[in-house]
Amino acid sequence: MASLREMRRRIRSVKNIAQVTRALEAVSASKVRKAVAALLATRPYATKAWQVLTHLAGQPGRESLHPLLTPRPNPKRALVVVISGDRGLAGTYNTNIVRFVMREFAHYPLPVDYVVVGRKGRDMLLRRRCRLIADFSDLPAAPAFADVSAIGRLVVDEFLKGNADEVWLVYTDFVNMMKQEVRAKKLLPLEVQRPEERVEAFEQGRKVPAAYIYEPEEREILDEIVPRFTALQIYQAILEGLASEHAARMVAMRNATDNAVELAADLQLEYNKARQQSITSDMLDVVRGAESLTRS
Amino acid sequence: MPIRCEIVSQDRTVFEGEADIVILPGSAGEMGILPNHAPLITTLNYGVIRVRRHGEEQVFTVAGGIAEVQPDVVTVLADAAENVEEIDVERAEAARRRAEEAMAKGVPKDTDAYLAIEAALRRSRLRLDAVRRYRRAKQLKGMPEE
């Protein structure tokens, strides 16, 4: 059995760990709040932009609006943007992402290139010998749109140059504090549903936009709006990922704290028992000693 | 019948409400949007958006973006937008000074740094101009001051 001193040291270190994880949990809790606020703040813009795009695509007589909206007949390569975290200690957050990527894309019918955001995802994908073509790790803690628009630009360029025929986005959707889900979303070609119900609405005499007036040219506007929207989706996914990461870390840290506290209690009990035992045996020694003295 | 007007920037909803007329700084020139306007999509220049309702005017700076017009709604997707009344003059002034100093130091043209400084300069000048022109006019009319 471990000596009393060793046990004391062990108890102290476990208590220290509990303190550290408790602090980390508090930090993550405040970060998750901020990340969720940022996430909600950008939502109106994203929804409105999506609306504009569907309005555009919903116009009658438009087969191919823009190269970024047009599916290619014989896709040859795929590009996957993987959004992970820069740091560990977040429970299964990072491993879930990588596991998902492996499950979905390791045996994909097309050769796959990867663009990664986040150090952890990068390292794990490299270890699995995936072909990375770009790495956007070490983003600021609260990225602004400008910080991530380069990712969108790169992806759009690769697609237009023909280096990739489809582009996927893998990120962790923040459902709520306890639940985060890894999802894959097809980024390019952008699939805008042509809303059939518009026709019905028209027949019912409601107001439906016929064709837009474009100022300047239609082409120019689409050139501006479609790539930007792609970048926006990546931005949104990064914000989702950040919120998920902090939430995952918070939960992981809370579990760690609980475990450490429990362990410390167990150890303390054991320590007390051992101490009691040693006192008892010491006393027995004293009594025995005294007895032997009186007998003589 | 008024027209709905929504101005959203990337990080928040800047304005949402009804208007009799919305004046936009379109890239092909200023345009006034009245209710029941034909559907239109336009890119926006750096400039100000004016939203008029019952003779009262709210002014917003906008640093580029896109506007979509439907007969009953104007949606502005701004790269950055601010209500003129909310502009922090000191910060804009400081930003302008910083940008001008950086410019004076001489940055090679056609680099990202140059473009960033130029954009910062344009933004801060736009803000300051808007404050000078529109905020004072409002105060003269007896609008609430800061």
Short mmCIF file of C-alpha atoms in Angstrom, two decimals:
data_model
loop_
_atom_site.label_atom_id
_atom_site.label_comp_id
_atom_site.label_asym_id
_atom_site.label_seq_id
_atom_site.Cartn_x
_atom_site.Cartn_y
_atom_site.Cartn_z
CA MET A 1 0.00 0.00 0.00
CA ALA A 2 1.12 3.52 -0.79
CA SER A 3 2.74 5.42 2.01
CA LEU A 4 0.77 8.14 3.75
CA ARG A 5 2.95 10.84 2.31
CA GLU A 6 2.44 9.55 -1.22
CA MET A 7 -1.29 9.47 -0.70
CA ARG A 8 -1.29 13.02 0.59
CA ARG A 9 0.58 14.15 -2.47
CA ARG A 10 -1.82 12.30 -4.75
CA ILE A 11 -4.84 13.89 -3.08
CA ARG A 12 -3.35 17.33 -3.44
CA SER A 13 -2.61 16.83 -7.13
CA VAL A 14 -6.10 15.53 -7.83
CA LYS A 15 -7.57 18.53 -6.07
CA ASN A 16 -5.36 20.81 -8.14
CA ILE A 17 -6.58 19.17 -11.30
CA ALA A 18 -10.16 19.73 -10.21
CA GLN A 19 -9.38 23.37 -9.66
CA VAL A 20 -7.83 23.78 -13.09
CA THR A 21 -10.63 21.98 -14.90
CA ARG A 22 -13.20 23.99 -13.00
CA ALA A 23 -11.51 27.20 -14.14
CA LEU A 24 -11.37 25.93 -17.72
CA GLU A 25 -15.04 25.10 -17.55
CA ALA A 26 -15.86 28.62 -16.43
CA VAL A 27 -13.75 30.08 -19.23
CA SER A 28 -15.43 27.89 -21.83
CA ALA A 29 -18.83 28.77 -20.46
CA SER A 30 -18.24 32.45 -21.06
CA LYS A 31 -16.69 31.76 -24.46
CA VAL A 32 -19.59 29.64 -25.55
CA ARG A 33 -21.97 32.45 -24.67
CA LYS A 34 -20.00 34.87 -26.81
CA ALA A 35 -19.70 32.42 -29.67
CA VAL A 36 -23.43 31.77 -29.67
CA ALA A 37 -24.13 35.49 -29.67
CA ALA A 38 -21.84 35.91 -32.69
CA LEU A 39 -23.55 33.00 -34.38
CA LEU A 40 -27.01 34.45 -33.88
CA ALA A 41 -25.86 37.90 -34.96
CA THR A 42 -24.79 36.76 -38.41
CA ARG A 43 -27.86 34.67 -39.02
CA PRO A 44 -30.10 37.46 -40.40
CA TYR A 45 -27.54 38.34 -43.03
CA ALA A 46 -27.10 34.74 -44.07
CA THR A 47 -30.84 34.14 -44.30
CA LYS A 48 -31.40 37.30 -46.30
CA ALA A 49 -28.56 36.51 -48.66
CA TRP A 50 -29.98 33.04 -49.19
CA GLN A 51 -33.37 34.56 -49.94
CA VAL A 52 -31.90 36.83 -52.57
CA LEU A 53 -30.19 33.88 -54.16
CA THR A 54 -33.33 31.77 -54.26
CA HIS A 55 -35.22 34.69 -55.75
CA LEU A 56 -32.59 34.87 -58.45
CA ALA A 57 -32.65 31.17 -59.12
CA GLY A 58 -36.42 31.14 -59.02
CA GLN A 59 -36.71 33.32 -62.04
CA PRO A 60 -38.34 31.72 -65.03
CA GLY A 61 -36.22 30.56 -67.94
CA ARG A 62 -32.86 30.38 -66.25
CA GLU A 63 -31.00 27.19 -66.82
CA SER A 64 -27.46 28.15 -66.01
CA LEU A 65 -27.24 31.32 -64.01
CA HIS A 66 -23.62 31.19 -63.10
CA PRO A 67 -20.76 28.66 -63.30
CA LEU A 68 -20.82 28.34 -59.52
CA LEU A 69 -24.44 27.27 -59.65
CA THR A 70 -24.03 24.76 -62.45
CA PRO A 71 -23.41 21.09 -61.68
CA ARG A 72 -20.73 19.44 -63.81
CA PRO A 73 -21.58 16.36 -65.81
CA ASN A 74 -18.45 14.29 -65.11
CA PRO A 75 -16.95 15.26 -61.77
CA LYS A 76 -13.30 14.24 -61.40
CA ARG A 77 -12.10 15.66 -58.11
CA ALA A 78 -13.73 16.69 -54.88
CA LEU A 79 -12.59 19.25 -52.36
CA VAL A 80 -13.56 19.03 -48.72
CA VAL A 81 -13.29 21.94 -46.32
CA VAL A 82 -12.92 20.56 -42.80
CA ILE A 83 -13.55 22.83 -39.86
CA SER A 84 -12.00 21.71 -36.59
CA GLY A 85 -10.48 23.33 -33.53
CA ASP A 86 -6.99 24.63 -32.83
CA ARG A 87 -6.91 23.15 -29.38
CA GLY A 88 -7.57 19.87 -27.70
CA LEU A 89 -9.13 19.18 -24.30
CA ALA A 90 -12.52 19.47 -25.90
CA GLY A 91 -13.81 15.98 -25.36
CA THR A 92 -14.60 14.23 -28.61
CA TYR A 93 -15.07 17.43 -30.61
CA ASN A 94 -12.05 17.04 -32.89
CA THR A 95 -12.04 13.27 -33.12
CA ASN A 96 -15.70 13.25 -34.09
CA ILE A 97 -14.98 15.53 -37.01
CA VAL A 98 -12.08 13.45 -38.26
CA ARG A 99 -13.98 10.21 -37.80
CA PHE A 100 -16.87 11.66 -39.79
CA VAL A 101 -14.57 12.81 -42.58
CA MET A 102 -12.98 9.38 -42.77
CA ARG A 103 -16.32 7.64 -42.87
CA GLU A 104 -17.75 9.87 -45.58
CA PHE A 105 -14.76 10.61 -47.74
CA ALA A 106 -12.12 7.90 -47.31
CA HIS A 107 -13.92 5.76 -49.88
CA TYR A 108 -15.49 8.53 -51.88
CA PRO A 109 -15.83 7.73 -55.60
CA LEU A 110 -13.72 10.76 -56.49
CA PRO A 111 -10.19 11.59 -55.37
CA VAL A 112 -10.50 14.06 -52.52
CA ASP A 113 -8.38 17.08 -51.59
CA TYR A 114 -8.72 18.75 -48.24
CA VAL A 115 -8.68 22.31 -46.98
CA VAL A 116 -8.47 22.43 -43.20
CA VAL A 117 -9.30 25.02 -40.61
CA GLY A 118 -7.92 24.20 -37.18
CA ARG A 119 -4.65 22.68 -36.06
CA LYS A 120 -6.14 19.54 -34.56
CA GLY A 121 -7.97 18.55 -37.71
CA ARG A 122 -4.90 19.29 -39.78
CA ASP A 123 -2.63 17.09 -37.69
CA MET A 124 -5.06 14.20 -37.59
CA LEU A 125 -5.75 14.29 -41.33
CA LEU A 126 -2.05 14.48 -42.10
CA ARG A 127 -1.46 11.43 -39.93
CA ARG A 128 -4.04 9.62 -42.02
CA ARG A 129 -2.21 10.63 -45.19
CA CYS A 130 -4.86 12.87 -46.62
CA ARG A 131 -3.92 15.33 -49.32
CA LEU A 132 -4.14 18.80 -47.85
CA ILE A 133 -3.97 21.71 -50.24
CA ALA A 134 -4.43 24.52 -47.76
CA ASP A 135 -4.38 25.10 -44.03
CA PHE A 136 -6.15 27.99 -42.34
CA SER A 137 -5.32 27.31 -38.72
CA ASP A 138 -4.80 29.82 -35.95
CA LEU A 139 -7.76 32.01 -36.69
CA PRO A 140 -8.48 34.72 -34.14
CA ALA A 141 -10.66 33.68 -31.23
CA ALA A 142 -13.59 35.66 -32.58
CA PRO A 143 -13.03 35.72 -36.34
CA ALA A 144 -14.55 38.48 -38.43
CA PHE A 145 -15.81 37.84 -41.90
CA ALA A 146 -12.69 39.42 -43.34
CA ASP A 147 -10.52 36.85 -41.53
CA VAL A 148 -12.11 33.93 -43.32
CA SER A 149 -13.09 35.35 -46.69
CA ALA A 150 -9.77 34.09 -48.08
CA ILE A 151 -10.97 30.52 -47.59
CA GLY A 152 -14.01 31.24 -49.70
CA ARG A 153 -11.87 32.84 -52.38
CA LEU A 154 -9.57 29.85 -52.52
CA VAL A 155 -12.43 27.39 -52.77
CA VAL A 156 -14.17 29.35 -55.50
CA ASP A 157 -10.92 29.69 -57.45
CA GLU A 158 -10.22 25.97 -57.26
CA PHE A 159 -13.71 25.25 -58.46
CA LEU A 160 -13.59 27.69 -61.34
CA LYS A 161 -10.13 26.53 -62.42
CA GLY A 162 -11.50 23.01 -62.61
CA ASN A 163 -9.27 21.60 -59.87
CA ALA A 164 -12.37 20.59 -58.02
CA ASP A 165 -15.74 19.68 -59.42
CA GLU A 166 -17.59 19.57 -56.18
CA VAL A 167 -16.87 21.21 -52.86
CA TRP A 168 -18.07 19.96 -49.51
CA LEU A 169 -18.04 21.61 -46.16
CA VAL A 170 -17.71 19.52 -42.99
CA TYR A 171 -18.43 21.33 -39.76
CA THR A 172 -20.04 20.84 -36.39
CA ASP A 173 -23.52 22.18 -36.10
CA PHE A 174 -24.29 23.75 -32.76
CA VAL A 175 -27.68 22.35 -31.85
CA ASN A 176 -27.58 23.30 -28.19
CA MET A 177 -25.22 23.24 -25.22
CA MET A 178 -25.38 19.48 -24.85
CA LYS A 179 -25.67 18.48 -28.46
CA GLN A 180 -23.40 19.20 -31.42
CA GLU A 181 -23.59 17.34 -34.68
CA VAL A 182 -21.02 16.93 -37.40
CA ARG A 183 -22.53 17.66 -40.77
CA ALA A 184 -21.46 17.72 -44.39
CA LYS A 185 -22.93 20.30 -46.69
CA LYS A 186 -22.45 20.66 -50.41
CA LEU A 187 -20.98 24.06 -50.99
CA LEU A 188 -20.37 24.10 -54.73
CA PRO A 189 -22.03 23.89 -57.09
CA LEU A 190 -24.45 25.80 -54.99
CA GLU A 191 -27.76 24.05 -55.08
CA VAL A 192 -30.56 26.53 -55.06
CA GLN A 193 -33.92 24.92 -55.23
CA ARG A 194 -36.11 26.42 -57.85
CA PRO A 195 -39.17 26.93 -55.78
CA GLU A 196 -42.05 25.40 -57.67
CA GLU A 197 -44.58 26.97 -55.36
CA ARG A 198 -43.80 30.31 -56.90
CA VAL A 199 -45.73 29.29 -59.98
CA GLU A 200 -48.72 28.39 -57.90
CA ALA A 201 -48.50 31.65 -56.06
CA PHE A 202 -48.50 33.39 -59.38
CA GLU A 203 -51.60 31.60 -60.48
CA GLN A 204 -53.30 32.57 -57.29
CA GLY A 205 -52.60 36.14 -58.22
CA ARG A 206 -50.08 36.90 -55.52
CA LYS A 207 -47.19 39.15 -56.21
CA VAL A 208 -44.25 37.25 -57.62
CA PRO A 209 -41.15 38.82 -59.07
CA ALA A 210 -41.09 38.24 -62.78
CA ALA A 211 -37.62 39.23 -63.83
CA TYR A 212 -35.18 41.48 -62.11
CA ILE A 213 -33.76 44.70 -63.28
CA TYR A 214 -30.02 44.39 -62.81
CA GLU A 215 -27.79 47.25 -62.09
CA PRO A 216 -25.06 46.89 -63.26
CA GLU A 217 -25.09 43.76 -65.46
CA GLU A 218 -26.60 40.52 -64.24
CA ARG A 219 -23.28 38.82 -64.75
CA GLU A 220 -21.42 41.31 -62.61
CA ILE A 221 -23.90 41.05 -59.79
CA LEU A 222 -23.84 37.29 -59.77
CA ASP A 223 -20.06 37.37 -59.88
CA GLU A 224 -20.18 39.39 -56.72
CA ILE A 225 -23.02 37.77 -54.85
CA VAL A 226 -22.39 34.06 -55.46
CA PRO A 227 -18.74 33.84 -54.35
CA ARG A 228 -19.54 36.03 -51.40
CA PHE A 229 -22.34 33.79 -50.41
CA THR A 230 -20.02 30.80 -50.53
CA ALA A 231 -17.59 32.59 -48.24
CA LEU A 232 -20.45 33.50 -45.99
CA GLN A 233 -21.47 29.89 -45.59
CA ILE A 234 -17.93 28.98 -44.61
CA TYR A 235 -17.91 31.82 -42.12
CA GLN A 236 -21.18 30.64 -40.66
CA ALA A 237 -19.82 27.11 -40.41
CA ILE A 238 -16.73 28.37 -38.58
CA LEU A 239 -18.90 30.20 -36.09
CA GLU A 240 -20.99 27.07 -35.59
CA GLY A 241 -17.79 25.13 -35.08
CA LEU A 242 -16.46 27.59 -32.53
CA ALA A 243 -19.63 27.51 -30.50
CA SER A 244 -19.62 23.72 -30.64
CA GLU A 245 -15.98 23.53 -29.63
CA HIS A 246 -16.47 25.69 -26.58
CA ALA A 247 -19.60 23.83 -25.59
CA ALA A 248 -17.84 20.48 -26.00
CA ARG A 249 -14.91 21.71 -23.96
CA MET A 250 -17.19 23.01 -21.26
CA VAL A 251 -18.92 19.65 -20.93
CA ALA A 252 -15.62 17.77 -21.02
CA MET A 253 -14.21 19.98 -18.31
CA ARG A 254 -17.28 19.59 -16.16
CA ASN A 255 -16.96 15.81 -16.41
CA ALA A 256 -13.29 16.04 -15.57
CA THR A 257 -14.05 18.17 -12.53
CA ASP A 258 -16.72 15.76 -11.34
CA ASN A 259 -14.38 12.81 -11.76
CA ALA A 260 -11.55 14.56 -9.97
CA VAL A 261 -13.78 15.53 -7.05
CA GLU A 262 -15.04 11.98 -6.75
CA LEU A 263 -11.54 10.57 -6.94
CA ALA A 264 -10.30 13.03 -4.33
CA ALA A 265 -13.11 11.95 -1.99
CA ASP A 266 -12.26 8.28 -2.46
CA LEU A 267 -8.59 8.93 -1.88
CA GLN A 268 -9.33 11.00 1.18
CA LEU A 269 -11.38 8.17 2.63
CA GLU A 270 -8.61 5.71 1.97
CA TYR A 271 -6.06 8.09 3.43
CA ASN A 272 -8.12 8.55 6.57
CA LYS A 273 -8.46 4.81 6.98
CA ALA A 274 -4.73 4.33 6.56
CA ARG A 275 -4.00 7.09 9.03
CA GLN A 276 -6.38 5.60 11.57
CA GLN A 277 -4.77 2.24 11.11
CA SER A 278 -1.30 3.58 11.69
CA ILE A 279 -2.48 5.43 14.81
CA THR A 280 -4.06 2.26 16.11
CA SER A 281 -0.94 0.24 15.55
CA ASP A 282 1.19 2.98 17.12
CA MET A 283 -1.06 2.93 20.16
CA LEU A 284 -0.87 -0.80 20.36
CA ASP A 285 2.91 -0.49 20.36
CA VAL A 286 2.78 2.03 23.21
CA VAL A 287 0.39 -0.11 25.22
CA ARG A 288 2.44 -3.19 24.64
CA GLY A 289 5.56 -1.32 25.65
CA ALA A 290 3.90 -0.06 28.84
CA GLU A 291 2.61 -3.53 29.61
CA SER A 292 6.04 -5.04 29.30
CA LEU A 293 7.39 -2.35 31.66
CA THR A 294 4.78 -2.98 34.39
CA ARG A 295 5.28 -6.74 34.16
CA SER A 296 8.98 -6.50 34.85
CA MET B 1 -48.68 52.17 -48.65
CA PRO B 2 -45.20 52.12 -47.17
CA ILE B 3 -42.43 49.80 -48.22
CA ARG B 4 -40.57 47.62 -45.75
CA CYS B 5 -36.89 48.30 -45.43
CA GLU B 6 -34.33 45.93 -43.94
CA ILE B 7 -30.69 46.78 -43.62
CA VAL B 8 -28.49 43.96 -42.42
CA SER B 9 -24.73 43.96 -42.11
CA GLN B 10 -22.67 40.85 -41.62
CA ASP B 11 -22.84 41.00 -37.87
CA ARG B 12 -26.27 42.42 -37.10
CA THR B 13 -29.55 43.85 -38.26
CA VAL B 14 -28.97 47.56 -38.52
CA PHE B 15 -32.46 48.70 -39.40
CA GLU B 16 -35.82 47.16 -39.90
CA GLY B 17 -38.95 49.20 -40.44
CA GLU B 18 -41.27 50.91 -42.85
CA ALA B 19 -40.46 53.72 -45.21
CA ASP B 20 -42.13 56.00 -47.71
CA ILE B 21 -38.98 56.16 -49.76
CA VAL B 22 -35.54 54.59 -49.52
CA ILE B 23 -32.65 56.30 -51.26
CA LEU B 24 -29.79 53.95 -52.11
CA PRO B 25 -26.27 54.68 -53.30
CA GLY B 26 -26.38 52.25 -56.22
CA SER B 27 -23.21 51.61 -58.14
CA ALA B 28 -24.85 53.12 -61.22
CA GLY B 29 -25.99 56.19 -59.33
CA GLU B 30 -28.32 57.17 -56.53
CA MET B 31 -31.76 55.72 -56.73
CA GLY B 32 -34.92 56.40 -54.83
CA ILE B 33 -37.07 53.36 -54.20
CA LEU B 34 -40.79 53.92 -53.75
CA PRO B 35 -43.33 51.27 -52.80
CA ASN B 36 -44.31 48.97 -55.67
CA HIS B 37 -40.99 49.34 -57.38
CA ALA B 38 -40.18 46.74 -60.01
CA PRO B 39 -37.90 43.90 -58.77
CA LEU B 40 -34.32 45.01 -58.92
CA ILE B 41 -30.93 43.93 -57.76
CA THR B 42 -28.05 46.30 -57.53
CA THR B 43 -24.62 46.52 -56.03
CA LEU B 44 -24.00 49.45 -53.74
CA ASN B 45 -21.25 51.99 -53.58
CA TYR B 46 -19.77 53.51 -50.48
CA GLY B 47 -22.33 56.08 -49.48
CA VAL B 48 -25.38 56.77 -47.42
CA ILE B 49 -28.80 55.17 -47.41
CA ARG B 50 -31.65 57.50 -46.50
CA VAL B 51 -34.87 56.06 -45.20
CA ARG B 52 -37.76 58.52 -45.08
CA ARG B 53 -40.95 57.97 -43.18
CA HIS B 54 -43.53 60.67 -42.41
CA GLY B 55 -41.08 63.36 -43.42
CA GLU B 56 -38.51 62.11 -40.94
CA GLU B 57 -35.26 60.83 -42.29
CA GLN B 58 -32.88 58.24 -40.93
CA VAL B 59 -29.46 58.08 -42.46
CA PHE B 60 -27.12 55.09 -42.60
CA THR B 61 -23.63 54.83 -43.95
CA VAL B 62 -22.97 51.78 -46.06
CA ALA B 63 -19.60 50.50 -47.21
CA GLY B 64 -20.64 48.57 -50.27
CA GLY B 65 -22.98 45.65 -50.54
CA ILE B 66 -26.03 44.52 -52.41
CA ALA B 67 -29.63 45.67 -52.39
CA GLU B 68 -32.59 43.64 -53.51
CA VAL B 69 -35.85 45.39 -54.23
CA GLN B 70 -39.20 43.65 -54.29
CA PRO B 71 -42.46 45.55 -54.69
CA ASP B 72 -43.06 45.49 -50.95
CA VAL B 73 -39.58 45.25 -49.47
CA VAL B 74 -36.08 46.63 -49.85
CA THR B 75 -33.35 44.38 -48.49
CA VAL B 76 -29.88 45.81 -48.10
CA LEU B 77 -27.05 43.34 -47.54
CA ALA B 78 -24.31 45.68 -46.48
CA ASP B 79 -20.65 44.85 -46.05
CA ALA B 80 -20.79 47.30 -43.17
CA ALA B 81 -23.55 49.68 -42.19
CA GLU B 82 -24.19 52.07 -39.35
CA ASN B 83 -26.81 54.53 -38.32
CA VAL B 84 -25.28 57.98 -38.60
CA GLU B 85 -26.48 58.78 -35.09
CA GLU B 86 -24.51 55.84 -33.73
CA ILE B 87 -21.18 56.60 -35.35
CA ASP B 88 -18.39 57.03 -32.88
CA VAL B 89 -16.77 60.19 -34.21
CA GLU B 90 -13.63 59.87 -32.16
CA ARG B 91 -13.02 56.35 -33.31
CA ALA B 92 -13.63 57.24 -36.95
CA GLU B 93 -11.27 60.19 -36.59
CA ALA B 94 -8.60 58.01 -35.04
CA ALA B 95 -9.03 55.42 -37.77
CA ARG B 96 -8.66 58.07 -40.42
CA ARG B 97 -5.51 59.44 -38.83
CA ARG B 98 -4.03 55.96 -38.59
CA ALA B 99 -4.83 55.22 -42.20
CA GLU B 100 -3.47 58.53 -43.41
CA GLU B 101 -0.25 58.04 -41.49
CA ALA B 102 0.16 54.56 -42.90
CA MET B 103 -0.52 55.96 -46.35
CA ALA B 104 2.05 58.72 -45.89
CA LYS B 105 4.68 56.18 -44.92
CA GLY B 106 4.29 54.80 -48.39
CA VAL B 107 3.03 51.29 -48.92
CA PRO B 108 3.71 49.57 -52.24
CA LYS B 109 0.62 49.72 -54.38
CA ASP B 110 -1.35 46.65 -55.41
CA THR B 111 -0.50 44.82 -52.21
CA ASP B 112 -3.14 43.61 -49.80
CA ALA B 113 -1.84 45.96 -47.15
CA TYR B 114 -2.28 48.91 -49.47
CA LEU B 115 -5.80 47.91 -50.35
CA ALA B 116 -6.67 47.40 -46.70
CA ILE B 117 -5.40 50.84 -45.77
CA GLU B 118 -7.16 52.40 -48.68
CA ALA B 119 -10.41 50.75 -47.68
CA ALA B 120 -9.97 51.85 -44.07
CA LEU B 121 -9.36 55.38 -45.24
CA ARG B 122 -12.42 55.38 -47.45
CA ARG B 123 -14.57 53.97 -44.67
CA SER B 124 -13.47 56.46 -42.07
CA ARG B 125 -13.85 59.39 -44.45
CA LEU B 126 -17.30 58.21 -45.41
CA ARG B 127 -18.30 58.02 -41.77
CA LEU B 128 -16.94 61.43 -40.92
CA ASP B 129 -18.51 63.05 -43.96
CA ALA B 130 -21.84 61.50 -43.15
CA VAL B 131 -21.72 62.71 -39.58
CA ARG B 132 -20.82 66.19 -40.66
CA ARG B 133 -23.51 66.43 -43.26
CA TYR B 134 -26.41 64.57 -41.78
CA ARG B 135 -26.09 64.77 -38.07
CA ARG B 136 -25.84 68.54 -37.95
CA ALA B 137 -28.83 68.97 -40.24
CA LYS B 138 -30.89 66.86 -37.90
CA GLN B 139 -29.82 68.75 -34.83
CA LEU B 140 -30.77 72.06 -36.42
CA LYS B 141 -34.25 70.73 -36.91
CA GLY B 142 -34.42 70.21 -33.18
CA MET B 143 -33.82 66.49 -33.22
CA PRO B 144 -32.50 64.94 -30.03
CA GLU B 145 -28.82 65.48 -29.58
CA GLU B 146 -26.28 63.00 -28.33
#
